Amino acid sequence: MTTPSVPASRIPEAVHRRRWAILGVLMLSLLIVVLDNSILNVAIKTISTPAPTGLGATQSELEWAINAYTLVFAGLLFTAGLLGDRIGRKKVLLGGLVVFGIGSALAAESGSPTQLIAFRALMALGAAFVMPATLAVLMNVFEREEQPKAIGIWAGGVGLAIAIGPITGGVLLDHFWWGSVFLINVPIVLLALALMIWLVPDSRDPKPGRVDPIGVVLSVVGLVLLVYGIIEGGELADFTAPKVLSTIIAGVLVLAGFVWFEKRSDHPSIDVTYFKNKVFSAAIAAIALVFFALMGVTFFSVFYTQSVRGYSPLQTGLLMLPLAAAQMIFAPRARLVVERFGNKVTTGVGLLLLAGTLAAFAGFEADTPIWLLEVVFFLMGTGMAHVMTPTSVVIMQALPREKAGSASALSNTFRQVGGALGIAVLGSVLSTAYRNGIEGKLGLVPPALRDTAGESIEATLGVAEKLGAQGKALVTPANDAFLHAMHVTALCGAGVAIIGAVVAFLFLPGKPTARQEGKEEQELVVVGE
């Protein structure tokens, strides 16, 4: 019979006593990584504004500013997890924070969208080493029975970052230049480094895997090609263009080659045998689909509140508070719902709730009462909390404790890949629908500016401003075209969340009987061995 967890004696008493303080430091490290993305969501409209206010970034450049981060992050997470298992999670955490801090300082001084994209990729390099190490350390300082509670609090930290990020970003953009949203990371990094050196113990896998450079290169190249093709298709409003089709097909082929190589490697980046466990696979799929839907909707909701409704970045940040509050309230308590109803019902209903809130955006107009948006955001956060916590627990407990870095990396890899594809696919749907809706209304625009004016609502409004009184006639058509594009995109996001719910109801476990619980724990451990 296989022992389902490491004996309590493996955790030193001194570490056990300060485990909650350690969790606090880990959450601060997580906060920095998540905070950066949530701050950027509020700042994207400002960055898209022409200089000197912003960088004049196009919609596709904005998508790349977000996706350069998520793709590098996702591509390196598993290798970062393996390195943490090999050389020590604390060392990897410290190194990752230093790189992230340097990247943040450089991003703040970017002089062009291209520079911003490059420095965001550098930030992602650091973040890739932070994220898996936080969960891996958590799994090594808490006993199995306390892990669901600790993971719930850890997931609640994501909600805290979602709350703090937009508000902090709004305050900074009201008083400073756009680069301040990146510079704010530097003092937080310094505080996290000091606390980590003082409190967090080091840990590693006694039998770490070997690093897989070929797998890393194949995964990153495949994802970049796929996402580039999708974004390019949205920008051209033509997914049948030879350049778009060839790039997407090349990306799919490289990713297929990655899977083929991993299955035959004796030291794969991703051990595909983990996915033979349908519960593990379903949990990974559910979390990826949640972030696919959510990241795409977050992208357009900022333009809805700021461009169509006229709210400032700070007001937009405050409007997103209900989403964050719901996550903070419900993520730590989701384990209690799982205990009562099981993973299947908790996660499935959470995904259906998320689908309903995404579909609600399809009914939003320029004059919809703003309190309805607040209700939708609160319910969206509630749904997310009841998906993230249970799926994270299933994923982390599916592998032995010494493989915690690998389990965390897998969870975060698919979360980030889901988010990157969500921004690319739903961003492209938004871009295509907007361009199709506005093209016929650009007769007033000089021919040389029509292509630029059709890229996004911000581009249209920017051209309208340059045209003066004549351009005012473009504002209402731009808002109408954007609202139609948002409705189409929201329904696509809702469809993706419904697919996730079907996966959860079909494959995640129900409420186990007392007799089944011990058996399931043993089976999960065997899968990881």
CSV table of C-alpha atoms in Angstrom, one decimal, residues 3 40 58 61 70 143-144 182 188 201 234 289 326 380 391 422 429 431 442 454 464 470 519:
chain,number,residue,atom,x,y,z
A,3,THR,CA,1.6,6.1,1.8
A,40,LEU,CA,-2.0,46.8,-16.6
A,58,THR,CA,-2.4,49.7,-31.4
A,61,GLU,CA,0.5,45.9,-29.7
A,70,THR,CA,1.9,35.4,-20.5
A,143,GLU,CA,0.4,19.1,6.3
A,144,ARG,CA,-2.1,17.5,3.8
A,182,PHE,CA,5.4,49.3,-13.4
A,188,ILE,CA,7.2,45.7,-3.2
A,201,PRO,CA,12.8,27.8,4.5
A,234,GLY,CA,-8.0,39.7,-35.7
A,289,LEU,CA,-11.0,27.4,-19.7
A,326,ALA,CA,-16.1,38.1,-4.0
A,380,MET,CA,-18.1,36.6,-11.7
A,391,THR,CA,-9.2,22.7,-9.0
A,422,GLY,CA,-8.3,33.9,-24.4
A,429,VAL,CA,-13.1,38.3,-32.2
A,431,SER,CA,-11.1,43.4,-33.2
A,442,LEU,CA,-15.4,55.9,-42.0
A,454,GLY,CA,-10.7,50.9,-38.0
A,464,ALA,CA,-12.0,61.7,-34.6
A,470,GLN,CA,-16.0,67.0,-38.3
A,519,LYS,CA,-8.6,4.9,-1.7
